[in-house]
PDB file of C-alpha atoms and ligand atoms in Angstrom:
ATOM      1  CA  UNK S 214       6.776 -22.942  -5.229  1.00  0.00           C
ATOM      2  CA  UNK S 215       4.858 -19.550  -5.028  1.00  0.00           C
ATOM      3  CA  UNK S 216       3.272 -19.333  -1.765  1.00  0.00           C
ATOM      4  CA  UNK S 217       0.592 -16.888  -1.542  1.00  0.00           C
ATOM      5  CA  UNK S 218       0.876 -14.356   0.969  1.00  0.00           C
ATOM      6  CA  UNK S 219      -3.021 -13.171   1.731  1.00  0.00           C
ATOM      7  CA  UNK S 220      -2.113 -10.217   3.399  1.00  0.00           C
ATOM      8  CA  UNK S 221      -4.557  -7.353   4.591  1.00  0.00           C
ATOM      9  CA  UNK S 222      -3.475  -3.785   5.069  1.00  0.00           C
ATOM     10  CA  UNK S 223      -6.068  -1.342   6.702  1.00  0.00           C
ATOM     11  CA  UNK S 224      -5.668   1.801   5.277  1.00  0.00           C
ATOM     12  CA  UNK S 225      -6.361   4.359   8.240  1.00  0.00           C
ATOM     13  CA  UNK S 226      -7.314   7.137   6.149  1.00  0.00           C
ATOM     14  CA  UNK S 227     -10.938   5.966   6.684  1.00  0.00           C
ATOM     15  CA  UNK S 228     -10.331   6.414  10.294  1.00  0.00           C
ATOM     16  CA  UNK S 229     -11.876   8.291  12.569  1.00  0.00           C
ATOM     17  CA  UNK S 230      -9.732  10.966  13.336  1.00  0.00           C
ATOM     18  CA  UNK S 231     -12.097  12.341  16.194  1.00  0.00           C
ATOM     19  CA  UNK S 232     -11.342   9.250  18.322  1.00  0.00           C
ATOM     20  CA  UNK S 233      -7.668   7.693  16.705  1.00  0.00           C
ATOM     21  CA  UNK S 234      -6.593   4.930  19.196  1.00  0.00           C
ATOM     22  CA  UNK S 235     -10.513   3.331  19.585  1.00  0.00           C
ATOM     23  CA  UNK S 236      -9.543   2.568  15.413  1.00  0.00           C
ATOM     24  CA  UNK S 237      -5.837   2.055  15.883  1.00  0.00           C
ATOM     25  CA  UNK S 238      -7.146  -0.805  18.723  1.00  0.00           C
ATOM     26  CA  UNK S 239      -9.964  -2.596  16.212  1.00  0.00           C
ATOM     27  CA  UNK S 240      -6.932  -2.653  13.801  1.00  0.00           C
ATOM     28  CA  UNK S 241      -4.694  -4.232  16.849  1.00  0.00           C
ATOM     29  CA  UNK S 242      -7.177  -6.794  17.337  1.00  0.00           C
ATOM     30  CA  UNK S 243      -8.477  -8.017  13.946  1.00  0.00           C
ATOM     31  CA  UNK S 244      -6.582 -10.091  11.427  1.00  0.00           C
ATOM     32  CA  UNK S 245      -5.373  -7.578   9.825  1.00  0.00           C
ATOM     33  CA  UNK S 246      -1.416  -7.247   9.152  1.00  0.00           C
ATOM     34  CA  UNK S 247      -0.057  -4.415   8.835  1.00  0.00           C
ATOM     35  CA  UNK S 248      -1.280  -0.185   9.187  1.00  0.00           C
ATOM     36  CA  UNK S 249      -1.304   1.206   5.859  1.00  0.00           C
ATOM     37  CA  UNK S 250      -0.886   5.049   5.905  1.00  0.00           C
ATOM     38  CA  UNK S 251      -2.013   7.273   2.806  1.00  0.00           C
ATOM     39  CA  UNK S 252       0.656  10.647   3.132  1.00  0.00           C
ATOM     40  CA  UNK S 253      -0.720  12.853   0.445  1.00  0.00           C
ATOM     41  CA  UNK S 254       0.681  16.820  -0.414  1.00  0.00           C
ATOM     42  CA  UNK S 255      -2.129  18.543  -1.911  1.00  0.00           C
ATOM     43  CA  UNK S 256       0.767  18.888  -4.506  1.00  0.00           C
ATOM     44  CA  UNK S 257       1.445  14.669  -6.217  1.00  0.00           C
ATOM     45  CA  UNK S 258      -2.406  14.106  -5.841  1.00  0.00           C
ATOM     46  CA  UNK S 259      -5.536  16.390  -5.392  1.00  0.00           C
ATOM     47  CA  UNK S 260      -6.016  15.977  -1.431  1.00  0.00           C
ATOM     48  CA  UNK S 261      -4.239  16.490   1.507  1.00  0.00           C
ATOM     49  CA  UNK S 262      -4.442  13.838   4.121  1.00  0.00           C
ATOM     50  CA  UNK S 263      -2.352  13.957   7.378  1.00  0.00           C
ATOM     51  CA  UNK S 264       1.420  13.794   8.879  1.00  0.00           C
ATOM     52  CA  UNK S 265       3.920  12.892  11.010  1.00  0.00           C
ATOM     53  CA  UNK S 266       2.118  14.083  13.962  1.00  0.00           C
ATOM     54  CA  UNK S 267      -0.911  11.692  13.184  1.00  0.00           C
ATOM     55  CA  UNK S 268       1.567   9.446  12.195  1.00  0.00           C
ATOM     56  CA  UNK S 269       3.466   9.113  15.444  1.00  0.00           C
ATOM     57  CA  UNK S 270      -0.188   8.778  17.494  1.00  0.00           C
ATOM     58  CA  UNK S 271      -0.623   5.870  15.302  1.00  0.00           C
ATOM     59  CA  UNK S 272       2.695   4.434  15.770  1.00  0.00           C
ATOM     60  CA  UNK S 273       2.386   4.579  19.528  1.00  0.00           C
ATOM     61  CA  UNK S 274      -0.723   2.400  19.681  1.00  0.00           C
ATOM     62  CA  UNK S 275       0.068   0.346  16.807  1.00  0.00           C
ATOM     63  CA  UNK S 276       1.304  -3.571  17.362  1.00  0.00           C
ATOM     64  CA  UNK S 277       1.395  -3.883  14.097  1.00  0.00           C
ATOM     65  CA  UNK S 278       3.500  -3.234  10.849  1.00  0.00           C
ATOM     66  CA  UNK S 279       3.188   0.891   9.578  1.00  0.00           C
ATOM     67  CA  UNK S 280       3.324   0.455   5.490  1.00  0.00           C
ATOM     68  CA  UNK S 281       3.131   3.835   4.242  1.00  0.00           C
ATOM     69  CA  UNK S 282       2.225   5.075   0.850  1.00  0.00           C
ATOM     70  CA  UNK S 283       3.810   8.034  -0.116  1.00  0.00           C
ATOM     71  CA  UNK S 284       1.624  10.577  -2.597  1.00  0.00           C
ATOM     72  CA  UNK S 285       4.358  13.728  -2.946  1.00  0.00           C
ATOM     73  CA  UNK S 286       6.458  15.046  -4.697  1.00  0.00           C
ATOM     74  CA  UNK S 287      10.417  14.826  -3.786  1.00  0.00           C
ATOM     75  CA  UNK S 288       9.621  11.922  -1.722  1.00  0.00           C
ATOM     76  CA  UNK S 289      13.259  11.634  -1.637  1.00  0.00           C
ATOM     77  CA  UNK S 290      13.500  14.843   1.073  1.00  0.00           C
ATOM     78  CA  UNK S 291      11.300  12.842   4.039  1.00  0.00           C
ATOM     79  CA  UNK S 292      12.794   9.571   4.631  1.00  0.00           C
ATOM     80  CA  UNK S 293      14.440   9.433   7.094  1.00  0.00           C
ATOM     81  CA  UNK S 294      11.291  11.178   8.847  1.00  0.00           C
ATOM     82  CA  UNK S 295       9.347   8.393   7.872  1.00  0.00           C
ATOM     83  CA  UNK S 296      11.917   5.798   9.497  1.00  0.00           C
ATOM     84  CA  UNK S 297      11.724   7.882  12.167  1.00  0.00           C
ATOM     85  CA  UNK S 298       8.056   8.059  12.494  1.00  0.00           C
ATOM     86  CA  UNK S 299       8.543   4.217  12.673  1.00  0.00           C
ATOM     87  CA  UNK S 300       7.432   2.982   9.165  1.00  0.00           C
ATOM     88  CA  UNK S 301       8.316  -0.372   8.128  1.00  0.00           C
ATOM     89  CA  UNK S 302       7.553  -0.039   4.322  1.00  0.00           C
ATOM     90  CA  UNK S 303       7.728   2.784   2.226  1.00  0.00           C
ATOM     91  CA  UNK S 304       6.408   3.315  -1.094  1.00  0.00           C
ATOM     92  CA  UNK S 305       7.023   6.226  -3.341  1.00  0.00           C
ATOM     93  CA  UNK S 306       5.445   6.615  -6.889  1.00  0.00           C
ATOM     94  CA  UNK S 307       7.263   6.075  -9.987  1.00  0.00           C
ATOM     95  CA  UNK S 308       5.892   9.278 -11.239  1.00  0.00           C
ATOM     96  CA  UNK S 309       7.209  11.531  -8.215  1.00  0.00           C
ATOM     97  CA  UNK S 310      10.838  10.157  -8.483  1.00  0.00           C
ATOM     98  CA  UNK S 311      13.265  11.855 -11.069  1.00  0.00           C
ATOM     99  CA  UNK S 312      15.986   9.116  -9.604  1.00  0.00           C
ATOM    100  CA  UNK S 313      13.698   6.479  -8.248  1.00  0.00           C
ATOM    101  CA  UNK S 314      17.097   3.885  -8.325  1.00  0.00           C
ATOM    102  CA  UNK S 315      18.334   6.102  -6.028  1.00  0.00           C
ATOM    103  CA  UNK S 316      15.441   7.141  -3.474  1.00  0.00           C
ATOM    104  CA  UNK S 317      14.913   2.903  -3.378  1.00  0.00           C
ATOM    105  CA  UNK S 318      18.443   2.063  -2.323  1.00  0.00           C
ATOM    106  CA  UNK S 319      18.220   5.231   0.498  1.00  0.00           C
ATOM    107  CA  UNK S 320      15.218   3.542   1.913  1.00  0.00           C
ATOM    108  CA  UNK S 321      16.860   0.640   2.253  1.00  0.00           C
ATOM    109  CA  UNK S 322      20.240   2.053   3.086  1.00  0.00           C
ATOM    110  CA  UNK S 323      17.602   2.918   6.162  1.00  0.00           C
ATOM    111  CA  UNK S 324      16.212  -0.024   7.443  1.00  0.00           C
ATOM    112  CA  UNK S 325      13.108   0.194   5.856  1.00  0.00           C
ATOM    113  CA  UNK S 326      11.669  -2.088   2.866  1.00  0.00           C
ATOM    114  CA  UNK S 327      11.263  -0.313  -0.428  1.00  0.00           C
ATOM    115  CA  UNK S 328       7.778   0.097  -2.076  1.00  0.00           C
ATOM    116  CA  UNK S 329       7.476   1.937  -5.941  1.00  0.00           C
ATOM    117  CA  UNK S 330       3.724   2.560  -6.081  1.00  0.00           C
ATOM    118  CA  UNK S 331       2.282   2.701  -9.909  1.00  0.00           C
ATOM    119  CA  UNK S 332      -0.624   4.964 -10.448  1.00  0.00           C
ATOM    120  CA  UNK S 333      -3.236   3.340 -13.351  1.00  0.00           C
ATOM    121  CA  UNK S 334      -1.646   4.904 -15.977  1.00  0.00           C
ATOM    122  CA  UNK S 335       1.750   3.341 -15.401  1.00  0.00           C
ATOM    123  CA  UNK S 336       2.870   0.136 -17.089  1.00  0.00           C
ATOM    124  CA  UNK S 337       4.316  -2.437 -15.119  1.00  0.00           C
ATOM    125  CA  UNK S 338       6.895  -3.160 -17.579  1.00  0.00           C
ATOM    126  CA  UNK S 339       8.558   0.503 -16.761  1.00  0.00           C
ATOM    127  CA  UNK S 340       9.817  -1.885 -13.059  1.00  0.00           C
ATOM    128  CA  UNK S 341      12.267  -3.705 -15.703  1.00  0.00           C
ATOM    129  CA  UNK S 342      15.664  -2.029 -14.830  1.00  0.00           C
ATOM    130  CA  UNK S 343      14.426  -1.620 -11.334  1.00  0.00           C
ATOM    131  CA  UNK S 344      12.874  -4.348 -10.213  1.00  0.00           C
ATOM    132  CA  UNK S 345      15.677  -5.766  -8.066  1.00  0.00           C
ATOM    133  CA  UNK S 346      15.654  -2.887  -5.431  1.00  0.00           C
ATOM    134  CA  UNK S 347      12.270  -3.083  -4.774  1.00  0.00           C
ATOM    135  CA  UNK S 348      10.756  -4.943  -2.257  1.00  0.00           C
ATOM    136  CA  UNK S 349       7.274  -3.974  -3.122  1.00  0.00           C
ATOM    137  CA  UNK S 350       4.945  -2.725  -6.083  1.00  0.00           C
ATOM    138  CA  UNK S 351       2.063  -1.224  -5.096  1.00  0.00           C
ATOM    139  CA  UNK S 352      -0.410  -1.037  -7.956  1.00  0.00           C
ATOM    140  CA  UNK S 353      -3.000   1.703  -7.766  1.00  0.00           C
ATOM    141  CA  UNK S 354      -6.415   0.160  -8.577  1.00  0.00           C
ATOM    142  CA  UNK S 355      -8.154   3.802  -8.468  1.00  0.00           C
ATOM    143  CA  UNK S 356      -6.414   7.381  -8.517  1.00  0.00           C
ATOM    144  CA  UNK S 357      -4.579   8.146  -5.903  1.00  0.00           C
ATOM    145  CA  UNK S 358      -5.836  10.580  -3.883  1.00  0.00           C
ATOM    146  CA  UNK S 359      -9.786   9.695  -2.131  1.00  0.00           C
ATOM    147  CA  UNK S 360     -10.939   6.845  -0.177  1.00  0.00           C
ATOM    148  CA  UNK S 361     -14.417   4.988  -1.330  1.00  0.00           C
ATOM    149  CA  UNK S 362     -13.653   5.106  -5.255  1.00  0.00           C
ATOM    150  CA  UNK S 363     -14.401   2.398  -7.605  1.00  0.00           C
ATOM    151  CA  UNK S 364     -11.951  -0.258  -8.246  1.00  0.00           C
ATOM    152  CA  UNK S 365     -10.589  -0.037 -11.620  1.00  0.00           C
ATOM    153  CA  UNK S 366     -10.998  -3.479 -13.611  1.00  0.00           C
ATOM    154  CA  UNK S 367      -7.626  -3.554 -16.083  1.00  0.00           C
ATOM    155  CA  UNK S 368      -5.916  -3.786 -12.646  1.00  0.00           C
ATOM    156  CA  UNK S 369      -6.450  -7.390 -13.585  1.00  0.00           C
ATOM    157  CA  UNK S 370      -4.394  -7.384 -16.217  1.00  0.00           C
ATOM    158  CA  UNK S 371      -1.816  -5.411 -14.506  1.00  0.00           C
ATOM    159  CA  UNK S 372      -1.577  -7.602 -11.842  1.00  0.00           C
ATOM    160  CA  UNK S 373      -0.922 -10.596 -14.366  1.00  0.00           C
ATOM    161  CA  UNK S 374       1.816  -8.598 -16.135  1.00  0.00           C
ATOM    162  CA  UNK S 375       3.628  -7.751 -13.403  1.00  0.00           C
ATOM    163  CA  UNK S 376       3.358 -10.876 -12.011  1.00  0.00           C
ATOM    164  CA  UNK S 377       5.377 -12.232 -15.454  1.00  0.00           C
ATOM    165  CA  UNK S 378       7.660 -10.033 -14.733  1.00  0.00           C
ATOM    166  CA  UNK S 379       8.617 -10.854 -11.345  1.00  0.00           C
ATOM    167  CA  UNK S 380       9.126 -13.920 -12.711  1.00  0.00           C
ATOM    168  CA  UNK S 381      10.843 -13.772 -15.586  1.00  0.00           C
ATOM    169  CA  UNK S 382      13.176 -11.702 -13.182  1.00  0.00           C
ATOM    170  CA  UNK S 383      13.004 -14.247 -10.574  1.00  0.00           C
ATOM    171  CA  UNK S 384      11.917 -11.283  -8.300  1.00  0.00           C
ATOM    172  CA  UNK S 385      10.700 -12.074  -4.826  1.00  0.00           C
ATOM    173  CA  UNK S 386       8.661  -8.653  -4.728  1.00  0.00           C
ATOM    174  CA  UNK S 387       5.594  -8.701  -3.165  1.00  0.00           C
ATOM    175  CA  UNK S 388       2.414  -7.337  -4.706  1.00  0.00           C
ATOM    176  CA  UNK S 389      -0.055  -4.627  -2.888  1.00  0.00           C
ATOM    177  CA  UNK S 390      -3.208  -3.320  -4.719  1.00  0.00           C
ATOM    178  CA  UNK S 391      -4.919  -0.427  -3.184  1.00  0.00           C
ATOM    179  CA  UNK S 392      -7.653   1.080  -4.020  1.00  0.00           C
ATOM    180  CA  UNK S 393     -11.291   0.507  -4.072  1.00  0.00           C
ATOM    181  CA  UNK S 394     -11.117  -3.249  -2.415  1.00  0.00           C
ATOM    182  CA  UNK S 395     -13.907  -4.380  -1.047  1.00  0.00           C
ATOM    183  CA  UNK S 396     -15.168  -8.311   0.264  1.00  0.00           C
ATOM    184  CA  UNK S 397     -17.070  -8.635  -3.379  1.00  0.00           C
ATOM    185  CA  UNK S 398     -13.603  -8.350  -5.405  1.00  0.00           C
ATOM    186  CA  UNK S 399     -10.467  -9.541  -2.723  1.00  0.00           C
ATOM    187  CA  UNK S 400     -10.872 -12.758  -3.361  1.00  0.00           C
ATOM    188  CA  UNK S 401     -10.182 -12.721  -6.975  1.00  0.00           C
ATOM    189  CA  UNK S 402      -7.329  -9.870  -6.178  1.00  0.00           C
ATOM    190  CA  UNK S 403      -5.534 -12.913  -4.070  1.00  0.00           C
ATOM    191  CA  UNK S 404      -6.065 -15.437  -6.641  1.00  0.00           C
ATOM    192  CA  UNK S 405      -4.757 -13.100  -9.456  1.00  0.00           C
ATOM    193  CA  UNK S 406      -1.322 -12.872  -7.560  1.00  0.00           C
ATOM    194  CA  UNK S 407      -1.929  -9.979  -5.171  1.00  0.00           C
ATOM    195  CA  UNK S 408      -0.020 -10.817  -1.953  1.00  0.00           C
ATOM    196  CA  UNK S 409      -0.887  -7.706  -0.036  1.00  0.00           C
ATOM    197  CA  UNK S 410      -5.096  -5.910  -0.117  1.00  0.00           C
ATOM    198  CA  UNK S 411      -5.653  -2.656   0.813  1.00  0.00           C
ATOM    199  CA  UNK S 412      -8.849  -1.847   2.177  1.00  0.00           C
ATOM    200  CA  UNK S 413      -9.848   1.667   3.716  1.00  0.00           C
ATOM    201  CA  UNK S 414     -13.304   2.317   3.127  1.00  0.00           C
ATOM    202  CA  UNK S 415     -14.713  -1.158   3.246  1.00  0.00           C
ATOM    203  CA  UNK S 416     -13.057  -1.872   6.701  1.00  0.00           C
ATOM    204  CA  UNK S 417     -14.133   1.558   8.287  1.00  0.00           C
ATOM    205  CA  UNK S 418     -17.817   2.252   6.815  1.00  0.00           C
ATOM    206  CA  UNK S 419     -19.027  -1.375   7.245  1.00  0.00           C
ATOM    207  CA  UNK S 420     -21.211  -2.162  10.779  1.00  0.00           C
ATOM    208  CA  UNK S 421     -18.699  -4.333  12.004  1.00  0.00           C
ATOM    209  CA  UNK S 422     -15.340  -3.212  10.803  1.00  0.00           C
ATOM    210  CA  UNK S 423     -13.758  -6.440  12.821  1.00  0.00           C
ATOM    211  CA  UNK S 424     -15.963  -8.793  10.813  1.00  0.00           C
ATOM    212  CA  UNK S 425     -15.319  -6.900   7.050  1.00  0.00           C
ATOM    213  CA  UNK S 426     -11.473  -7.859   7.720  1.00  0.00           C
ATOM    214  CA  UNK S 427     -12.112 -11.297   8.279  1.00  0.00           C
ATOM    215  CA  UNK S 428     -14.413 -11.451   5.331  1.00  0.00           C
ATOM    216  CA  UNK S 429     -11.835  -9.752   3.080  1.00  0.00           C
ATOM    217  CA  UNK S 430      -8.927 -11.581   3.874  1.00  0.00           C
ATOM    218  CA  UNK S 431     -10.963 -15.063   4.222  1.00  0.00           C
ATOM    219  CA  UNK S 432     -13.803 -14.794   1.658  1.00  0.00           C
ATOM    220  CA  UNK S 433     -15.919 -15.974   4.316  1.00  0.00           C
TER     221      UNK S 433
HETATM  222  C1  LIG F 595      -6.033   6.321  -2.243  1.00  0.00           C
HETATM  223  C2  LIG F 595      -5.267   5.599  -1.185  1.00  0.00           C
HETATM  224  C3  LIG F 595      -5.873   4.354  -0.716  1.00  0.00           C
HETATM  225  C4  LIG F 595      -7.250   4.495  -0.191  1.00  0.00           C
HETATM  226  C5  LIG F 595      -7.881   3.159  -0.246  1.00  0.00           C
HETATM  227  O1  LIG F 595      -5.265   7.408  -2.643  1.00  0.00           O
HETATM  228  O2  LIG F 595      -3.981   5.274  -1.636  1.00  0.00           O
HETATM  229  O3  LIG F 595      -5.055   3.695   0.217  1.00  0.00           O
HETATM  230  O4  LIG F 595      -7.317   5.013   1.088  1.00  0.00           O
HETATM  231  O5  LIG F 595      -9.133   3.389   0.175  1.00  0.00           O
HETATM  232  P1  LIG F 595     -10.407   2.578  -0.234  1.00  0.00           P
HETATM  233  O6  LIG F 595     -10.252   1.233   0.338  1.00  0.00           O
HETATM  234  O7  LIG F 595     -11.436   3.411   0.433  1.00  0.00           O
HETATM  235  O8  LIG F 595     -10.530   2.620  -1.722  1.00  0.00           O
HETATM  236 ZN1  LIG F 596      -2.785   3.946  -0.257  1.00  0.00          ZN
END
């Protein structure tokens, strides 16, 4: 039976970065499940966001999870920083990974659960020969690169195929969408087969960031 996971990642680049821990403590206390931390090079995507510095002030107050989504290129030269810096999950994108088969296996080969991470653009059905060292796909539902952009509708349809995929594969991946979630859309994100939401700007620029998680991950 396929269980549906419902799971909410807060994606801290929405933060405020003037006052870290009083964010890093709503995050602590909310339902949400796991930190999810946007890396980005200025060089993979169009923005630079933070590093390991901000990264390990995170990870000291955090009592949850640290999924991080890798945006660079040669993603393959920072793991072990990442494990390091204490993440759980890492995702690199197919597009940044020359030999994605192996920069998967030498995050696991660490400790750490492997995420690819598909920008728009990518099909799902690329994952075919690699499906089976990944533990998650992280489908991009805007371009990578900003918080507060507009979810992109054929994410729908990505979603679906992937989902046939996983299955045809009998592939216990798990699915994250990022990108432009808000409460309007999560609930038919988690029906469609998403087991993981991102949510960034929603969370941080609503009144009561505590009550927008709830509502996202609960419809209610
Ligand atoms: C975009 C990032 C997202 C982003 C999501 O490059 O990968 O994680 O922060 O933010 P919202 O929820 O604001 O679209
Ligand atoms: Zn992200």
């Amino acid at each position: 039976m396929y269980i549906m996971s419902n799971l909410l990642s807060v994606s801290m680049l929405s933060a405020n970065f003037g006052n870290l821990n009083a964010d890093v403590e709503m995050v602590n206390k909310s339902e949400a499940d796991w930190f999810h931390l946007d890396i980005m090079d200025g060089v993979f995507v169009p923005n630079i966001s933070y590093g390991f510095p901000v990264m390990q002030a995170i990870a000291g107050k955090a009592q949850k999870p640290m999924d991080v989504h890798l945006m660079a290129v040669h993603p393959e030269q920072y793991l072990e920083a990442f494990k390091n810096a204490g993440a759980a999950y890492l995702t690199v994108h197919y597009e940044a990974c020359t030999h994605l088969h192996r920069t998967l296996k030498a995050i696991r080969d660490l400790g750490m659960k492997a995420g690819v991470a598909l920008n728009p653009h990518t099909s799902s059905a690329l994952l075919a020969d690699i499906i089976h060292d990944v533990d998650i796909v992280l489908v991009m539902s805007v371009n990578p690169g900003f918080s507060g952009q507009t979810f992109i509708a054929h994410t729908f349809r990505k979603i679906a195929e992937l989902k046939k995929l996983l299955q045809s594969e009998k592939s216990s991946a798990l699915i994250e969408v990022d990108g432009g979630i808000n409460t309007e859309n999560a609930v038919q994100l988690y029906e469609a087969g998403a087991d993981i939401l991102v949510a960034g700007h929603a969370v941080f620029s609503a009144a009561n960031p505590i009550e927008a998680i709830h509502r996202i991950k609960h419809n209610k």
